[in-house]
Structure formats: structure tokens, C-alpha cells
Short mmCIF file of C-alpha atoms in Angstrom, two decimals:
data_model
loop_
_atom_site.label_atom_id
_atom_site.label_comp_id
_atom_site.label_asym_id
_atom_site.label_seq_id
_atom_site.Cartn_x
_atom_site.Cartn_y
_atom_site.Cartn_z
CA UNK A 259 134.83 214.84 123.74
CA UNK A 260 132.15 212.49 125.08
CA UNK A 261 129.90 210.55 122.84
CA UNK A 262 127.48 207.52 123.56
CA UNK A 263 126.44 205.31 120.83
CA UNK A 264 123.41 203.21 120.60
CA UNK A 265 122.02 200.63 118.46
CA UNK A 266 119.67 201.94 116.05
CA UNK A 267 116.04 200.89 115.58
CA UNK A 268 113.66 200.58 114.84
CA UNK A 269 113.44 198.05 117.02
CA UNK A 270 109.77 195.58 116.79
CA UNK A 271 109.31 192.84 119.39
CA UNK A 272 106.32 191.00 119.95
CA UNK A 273 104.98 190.69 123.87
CA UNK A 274 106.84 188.24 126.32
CA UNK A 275 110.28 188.51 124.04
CA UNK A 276 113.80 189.57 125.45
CA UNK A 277 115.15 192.87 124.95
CA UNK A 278 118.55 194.05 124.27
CA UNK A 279 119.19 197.71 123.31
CA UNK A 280 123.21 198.45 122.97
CA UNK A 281 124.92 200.91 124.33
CA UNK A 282 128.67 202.00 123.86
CA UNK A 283 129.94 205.10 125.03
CA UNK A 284 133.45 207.37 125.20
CA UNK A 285 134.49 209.84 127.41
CA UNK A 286 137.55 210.51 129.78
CA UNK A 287 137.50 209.40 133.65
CA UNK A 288 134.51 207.87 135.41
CA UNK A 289 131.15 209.01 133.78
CA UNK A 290 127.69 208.23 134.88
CA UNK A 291 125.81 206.50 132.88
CA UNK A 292 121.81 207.15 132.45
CA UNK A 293 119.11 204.91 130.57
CA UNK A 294 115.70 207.44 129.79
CA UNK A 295 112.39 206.78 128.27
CA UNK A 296 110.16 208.89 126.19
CA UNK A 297 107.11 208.04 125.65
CA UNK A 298 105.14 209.38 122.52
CA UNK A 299 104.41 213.52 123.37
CA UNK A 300 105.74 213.25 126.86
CA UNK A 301 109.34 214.28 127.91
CA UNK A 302 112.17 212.13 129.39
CA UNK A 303 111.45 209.63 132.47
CA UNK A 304 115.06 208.59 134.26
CA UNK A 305 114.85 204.74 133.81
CA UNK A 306 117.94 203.80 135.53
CA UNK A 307 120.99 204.91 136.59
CA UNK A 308 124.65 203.62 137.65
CA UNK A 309 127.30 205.66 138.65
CA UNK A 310 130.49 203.55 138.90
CA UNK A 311 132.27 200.32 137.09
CA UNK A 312 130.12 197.12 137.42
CA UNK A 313 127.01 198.81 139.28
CA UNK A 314 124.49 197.34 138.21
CA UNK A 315 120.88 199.59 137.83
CA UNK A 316 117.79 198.51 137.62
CA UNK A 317 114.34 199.32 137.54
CA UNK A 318 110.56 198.20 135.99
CA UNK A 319 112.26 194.85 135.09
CA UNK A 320 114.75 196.95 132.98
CA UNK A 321 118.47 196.36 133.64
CA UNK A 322 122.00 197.44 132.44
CA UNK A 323 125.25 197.45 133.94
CA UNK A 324 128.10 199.69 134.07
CA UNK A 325 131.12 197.40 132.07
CA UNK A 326 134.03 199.77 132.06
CA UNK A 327 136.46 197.11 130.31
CA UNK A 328 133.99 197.32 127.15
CA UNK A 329 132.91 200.90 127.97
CA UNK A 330 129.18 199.79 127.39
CA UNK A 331 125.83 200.36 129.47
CA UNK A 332 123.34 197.34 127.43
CA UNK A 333 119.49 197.59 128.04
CA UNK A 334 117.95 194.51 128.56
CA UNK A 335 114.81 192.79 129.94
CA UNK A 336 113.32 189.88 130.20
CA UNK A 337 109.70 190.32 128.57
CA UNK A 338 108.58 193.34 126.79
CA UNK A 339 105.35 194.54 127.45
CA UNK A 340 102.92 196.68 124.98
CA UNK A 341 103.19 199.51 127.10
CA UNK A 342 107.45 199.38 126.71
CA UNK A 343 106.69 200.48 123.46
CA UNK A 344 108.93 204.20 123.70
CA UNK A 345 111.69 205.66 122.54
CA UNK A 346 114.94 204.68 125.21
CA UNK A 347 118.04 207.24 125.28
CA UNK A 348 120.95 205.96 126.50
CA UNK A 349 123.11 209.00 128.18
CA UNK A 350 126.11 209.76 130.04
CA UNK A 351 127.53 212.53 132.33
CA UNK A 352 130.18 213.31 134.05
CA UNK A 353 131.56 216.17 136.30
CA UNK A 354 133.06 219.28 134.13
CA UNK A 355 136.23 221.03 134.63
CA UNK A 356 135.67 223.24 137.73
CA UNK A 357 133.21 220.72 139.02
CA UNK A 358 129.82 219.78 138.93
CA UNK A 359 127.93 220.70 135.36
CA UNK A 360 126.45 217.43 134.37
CA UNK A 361 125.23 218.19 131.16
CA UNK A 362 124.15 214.86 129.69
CA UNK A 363 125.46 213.98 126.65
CA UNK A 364 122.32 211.62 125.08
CA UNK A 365 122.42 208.84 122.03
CA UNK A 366 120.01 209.30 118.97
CA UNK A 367 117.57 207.19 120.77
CA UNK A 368 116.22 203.44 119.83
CA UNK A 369 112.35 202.89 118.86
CA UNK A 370 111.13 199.87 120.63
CA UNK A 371 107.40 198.99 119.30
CA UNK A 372 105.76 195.89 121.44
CA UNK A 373 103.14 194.33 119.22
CA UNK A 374 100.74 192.10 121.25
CA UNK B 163 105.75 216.54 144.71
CA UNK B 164 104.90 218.21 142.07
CA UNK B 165 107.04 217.23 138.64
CA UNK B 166 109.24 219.93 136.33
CA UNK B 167 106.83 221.67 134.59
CA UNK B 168 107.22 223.51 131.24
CA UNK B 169 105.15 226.15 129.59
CA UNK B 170 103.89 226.56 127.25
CA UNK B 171 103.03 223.17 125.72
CA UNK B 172 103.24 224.41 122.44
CA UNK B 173 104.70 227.69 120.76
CA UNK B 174 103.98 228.69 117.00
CA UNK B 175 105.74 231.74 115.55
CA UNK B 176 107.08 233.00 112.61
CA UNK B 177 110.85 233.49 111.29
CA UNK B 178 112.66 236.70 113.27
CA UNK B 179 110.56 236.76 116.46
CA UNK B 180 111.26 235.96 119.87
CA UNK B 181 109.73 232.89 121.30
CA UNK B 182 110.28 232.79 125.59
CA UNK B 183 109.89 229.01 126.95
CA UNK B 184 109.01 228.58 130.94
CA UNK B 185 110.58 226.17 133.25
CA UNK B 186 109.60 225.48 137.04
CA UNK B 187 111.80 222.69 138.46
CA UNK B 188 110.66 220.36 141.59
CA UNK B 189 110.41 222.54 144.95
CA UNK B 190 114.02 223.23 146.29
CA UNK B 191 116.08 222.16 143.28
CA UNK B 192 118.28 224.43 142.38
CA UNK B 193 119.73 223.89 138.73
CA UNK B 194 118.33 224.03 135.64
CA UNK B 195 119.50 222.50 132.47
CA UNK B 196 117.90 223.15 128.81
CA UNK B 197 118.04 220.91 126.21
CA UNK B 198 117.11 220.67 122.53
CA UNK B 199 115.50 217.97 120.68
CA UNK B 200 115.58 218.89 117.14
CA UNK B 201 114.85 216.21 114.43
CA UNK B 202 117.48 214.54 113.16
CA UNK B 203 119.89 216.36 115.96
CA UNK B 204 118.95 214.22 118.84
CA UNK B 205 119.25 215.62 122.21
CA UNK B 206 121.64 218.49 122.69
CA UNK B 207 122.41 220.48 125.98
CA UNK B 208 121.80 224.09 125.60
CA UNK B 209 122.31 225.95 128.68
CA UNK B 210 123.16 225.04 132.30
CA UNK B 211 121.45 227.61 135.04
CA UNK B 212 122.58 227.52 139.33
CA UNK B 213 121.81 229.53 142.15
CA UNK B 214 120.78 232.09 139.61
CA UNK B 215 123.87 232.30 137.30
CA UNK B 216 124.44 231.31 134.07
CA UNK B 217 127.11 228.27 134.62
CA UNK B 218 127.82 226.79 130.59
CA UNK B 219 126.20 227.00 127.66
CA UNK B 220 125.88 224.59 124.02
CA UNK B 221 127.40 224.66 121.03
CA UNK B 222 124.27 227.44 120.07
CA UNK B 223 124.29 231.07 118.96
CA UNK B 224 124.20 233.72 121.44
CA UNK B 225 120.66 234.23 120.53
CA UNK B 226 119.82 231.15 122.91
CA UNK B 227 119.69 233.06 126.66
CA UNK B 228 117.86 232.57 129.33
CA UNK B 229 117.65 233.39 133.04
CA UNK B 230 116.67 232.02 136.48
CA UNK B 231 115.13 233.59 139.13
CA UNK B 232 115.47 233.71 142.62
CA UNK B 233 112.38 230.61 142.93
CA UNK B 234 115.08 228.75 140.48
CA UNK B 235 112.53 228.28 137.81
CA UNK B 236 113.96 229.17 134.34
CA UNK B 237 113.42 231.08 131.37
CA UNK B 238 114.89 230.26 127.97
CA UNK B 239 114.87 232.79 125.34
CA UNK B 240 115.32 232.38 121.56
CA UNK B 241 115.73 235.88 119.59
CA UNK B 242 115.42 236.18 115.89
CA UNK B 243 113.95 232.68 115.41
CA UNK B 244 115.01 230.47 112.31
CA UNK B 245 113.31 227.65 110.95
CA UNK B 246 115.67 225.35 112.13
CA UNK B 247 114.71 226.33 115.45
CA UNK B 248 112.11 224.09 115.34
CA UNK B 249 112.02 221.66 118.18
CA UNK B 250 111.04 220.26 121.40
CA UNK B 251 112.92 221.80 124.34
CA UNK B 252 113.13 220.17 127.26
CA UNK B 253 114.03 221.32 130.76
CA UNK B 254 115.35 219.61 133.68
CA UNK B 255 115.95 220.13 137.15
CA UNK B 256 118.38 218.46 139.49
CA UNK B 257 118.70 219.04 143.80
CA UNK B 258 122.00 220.74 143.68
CA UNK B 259 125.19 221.80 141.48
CA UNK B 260 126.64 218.86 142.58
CA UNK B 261 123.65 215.75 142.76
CA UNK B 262 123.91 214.32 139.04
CA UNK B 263 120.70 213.53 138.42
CA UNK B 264 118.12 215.30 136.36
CA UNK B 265 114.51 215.45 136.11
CA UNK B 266 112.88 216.59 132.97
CA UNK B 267 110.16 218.57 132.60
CA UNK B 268 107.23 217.54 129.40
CA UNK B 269 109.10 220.08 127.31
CA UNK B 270 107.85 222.78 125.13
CA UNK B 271 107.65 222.23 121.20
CA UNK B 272 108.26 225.59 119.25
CA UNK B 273 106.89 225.80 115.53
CA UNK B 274 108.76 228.48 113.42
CA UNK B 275 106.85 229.01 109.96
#
């Protein structure tokens, strides 16, 4: 079945520093792939998104691309901010048998606290 | 637009009742997907609602139901609640069957003492 695997945290970074939060994932055909971000008492915000091998998505200065040869989907950017500080699920779906249904299938989620 | 919304923000109840969880997704979308978020589970899908019908369900008891109504908001209902029901649920909504990408709603956390 599908799984997606990410680094765990904690992870603590102080402002201005690079982030990398890993992702690896398995599953059969072409899934999307799905960063979210929940911050504390809230639900799940789509971060980014990338639907095919090598796209690239982006968004808020948070990037990741789709590597299909090393079936990951790596968080990064450049400097953290104290309002980063949130929990980031890295997800995947793809289309069921019959079509459509695209249940995500999520990791166990990464803390990222930005101290100033 | 208005977001997903979820009510009610917070449930409390008591081992063997029924708890009923609210879901409106964004105007015009048309499926509805539940989730879990149990501690120490992580995210799990529970049930998958279109155009009204139930379309695939979790690895979860049949206790877990729901339905959707002809506005496509949802309704998720847990029967004979256990204390491992205990969670945040969280609904999303996405345009069509077909358009894979899904908007969560804040999510509803249920307390079973």
C-alpha cells in the first residue's frame, strides 16, 4: 500500500536558518505529492503541491520537488521565520481503482519551532 | 469565498453515546473527505463522500457513518463512542471527484470521558 515517511522532529531552528524537512514516500504509479501546515488549534493549510516527476512546487518561500528516481518530496527554505513555527505533513495521493478517490495518505508530521 | 467549515469546535461526551460532527465544504465543491487525527495515529482517512454517495471508507468500524446532503455539506457520525475515539476530525472538501486537491476545514475535536 502507500506510505510516506518523514523525518521526525522535533525540529528547533533559530530565525534566518535553512530548513530541510525529508520526505520519502512509496506507492505504485504516479502519485501526487502534497506538503500541509498546521498551525497550533487550526486545521490543515495546503502548502504546496506537485503532481508529476521533477515539478517543482512552491509557495511562501517554501519549496520541494517531485524526485521520482529517489521517490522523495524534501521541504526546504531558505530562512525560517518565527511565525513557520507549525507542524508540516508531508502527504501523497493518487487516483484509486475505478478512478478518482484521492484519499491522502499523510506522514506523522515534523515540529518545526523558530526561536527568534 | 468562504473556507470549509466544521462544527462544532469542540464535542465532549461520554463512553457509548453518539457524537454527530458537521461539515460545509467551499460553495460548489462537491466531495467530502473525513479524516482522523488521533494522537499517536497521525492522520488517517475515514470516509470519502460524492454527489451524495458514500464512495470508500477507512480502515474504521462500521460505527463511523456519515452522510451528505444534496448542498454537499457532510455529516459524520460516530455510534457507541470509545475512548479511543478521542480526536480531532478534520474535513475537507475538493471541486470535483476528479480535481485532487483538498481543502480542510478547522476540524472538530471530540472528548470521550
Amino acid at each position: 500500500g502507500n506510505s510516506v515517511t518523514q523525518m521526525e522532529g522535533p525540529v528547533t531552528l533559530s530565525e534566518e536558518a535553512f530548513l530541510t524537512i525529508n520526505c520519502t514516500y512509496t506507492a505504485t504509479g504516479y502519485p501526487s505529492l502534497f506538503w500541509y501546515v498546521q498551525y497550533p488549534g487550526e486545521g490543515l493549510q495546503l502548502l504546496l503541491k506537485a503532481t508529476k516527476a521533477d515539478d517543482k512546487g512552491s509557495n511562501k518561500g517554501f519549496e520541494a520537488t517531485y524526485r521520482k528516481e529517489t521517490t522523495s518530496f524534501h521541504l526546504e527554505k531558505g530562512s525560517v521565520q518565527v511565525s513557520d513555527s507549525a507542524v508540516y505533513f508531508c502527504a501523497l495521493s493518487r487516483e484509486g481503482s475505478g478512478g478518482s478517490n484521492y484519499k491522502l495518505t499523510f506522514g506523522k508530521g515534523t515540529l518545526l519551532t523558530v526561536n527568534p | 469565498e468562504a473556507g470549509v467549515t466544521q462544527s462544532p469546535t469542540h464535542l465532549i461526551k461520554t463512553r457509548g453515546q453518539q457524537a454527530t460532527l458537521r461539515c460545509s465544504p467551499i460553495s460548489g465543491h462537491t466531495s467530502v473527505y473525513w479524516y482522523q487525527q488521533a494522537l499517536g495515529l497521525g492522520l488517517q482517512f475515514l470516509l470519502w463522500y460524492d454527489e451524495g454517495e458514500e464512495r470508500n471508507r477507512g480502515n474504521f468500524p462500521p460505527r463511523f457513518s456519515g452522510r451528505q446532503f444534496p448542498n454537499y455539506s457532510s455529516e459524520l457520525n460516530v455510534n457507541a463512542l470509545e475512548l479511543e475515539d478521542s480526536a480531532l476530525y478534520l474535513c475537507a472538501g475538493q471541486r470535483t471527484a476528479s480535481y485532487n486537491e483538498q481543502f480542510f476545514g478547522p476540524g472538530t475535536r471530540l472528548t470521550v470521558l
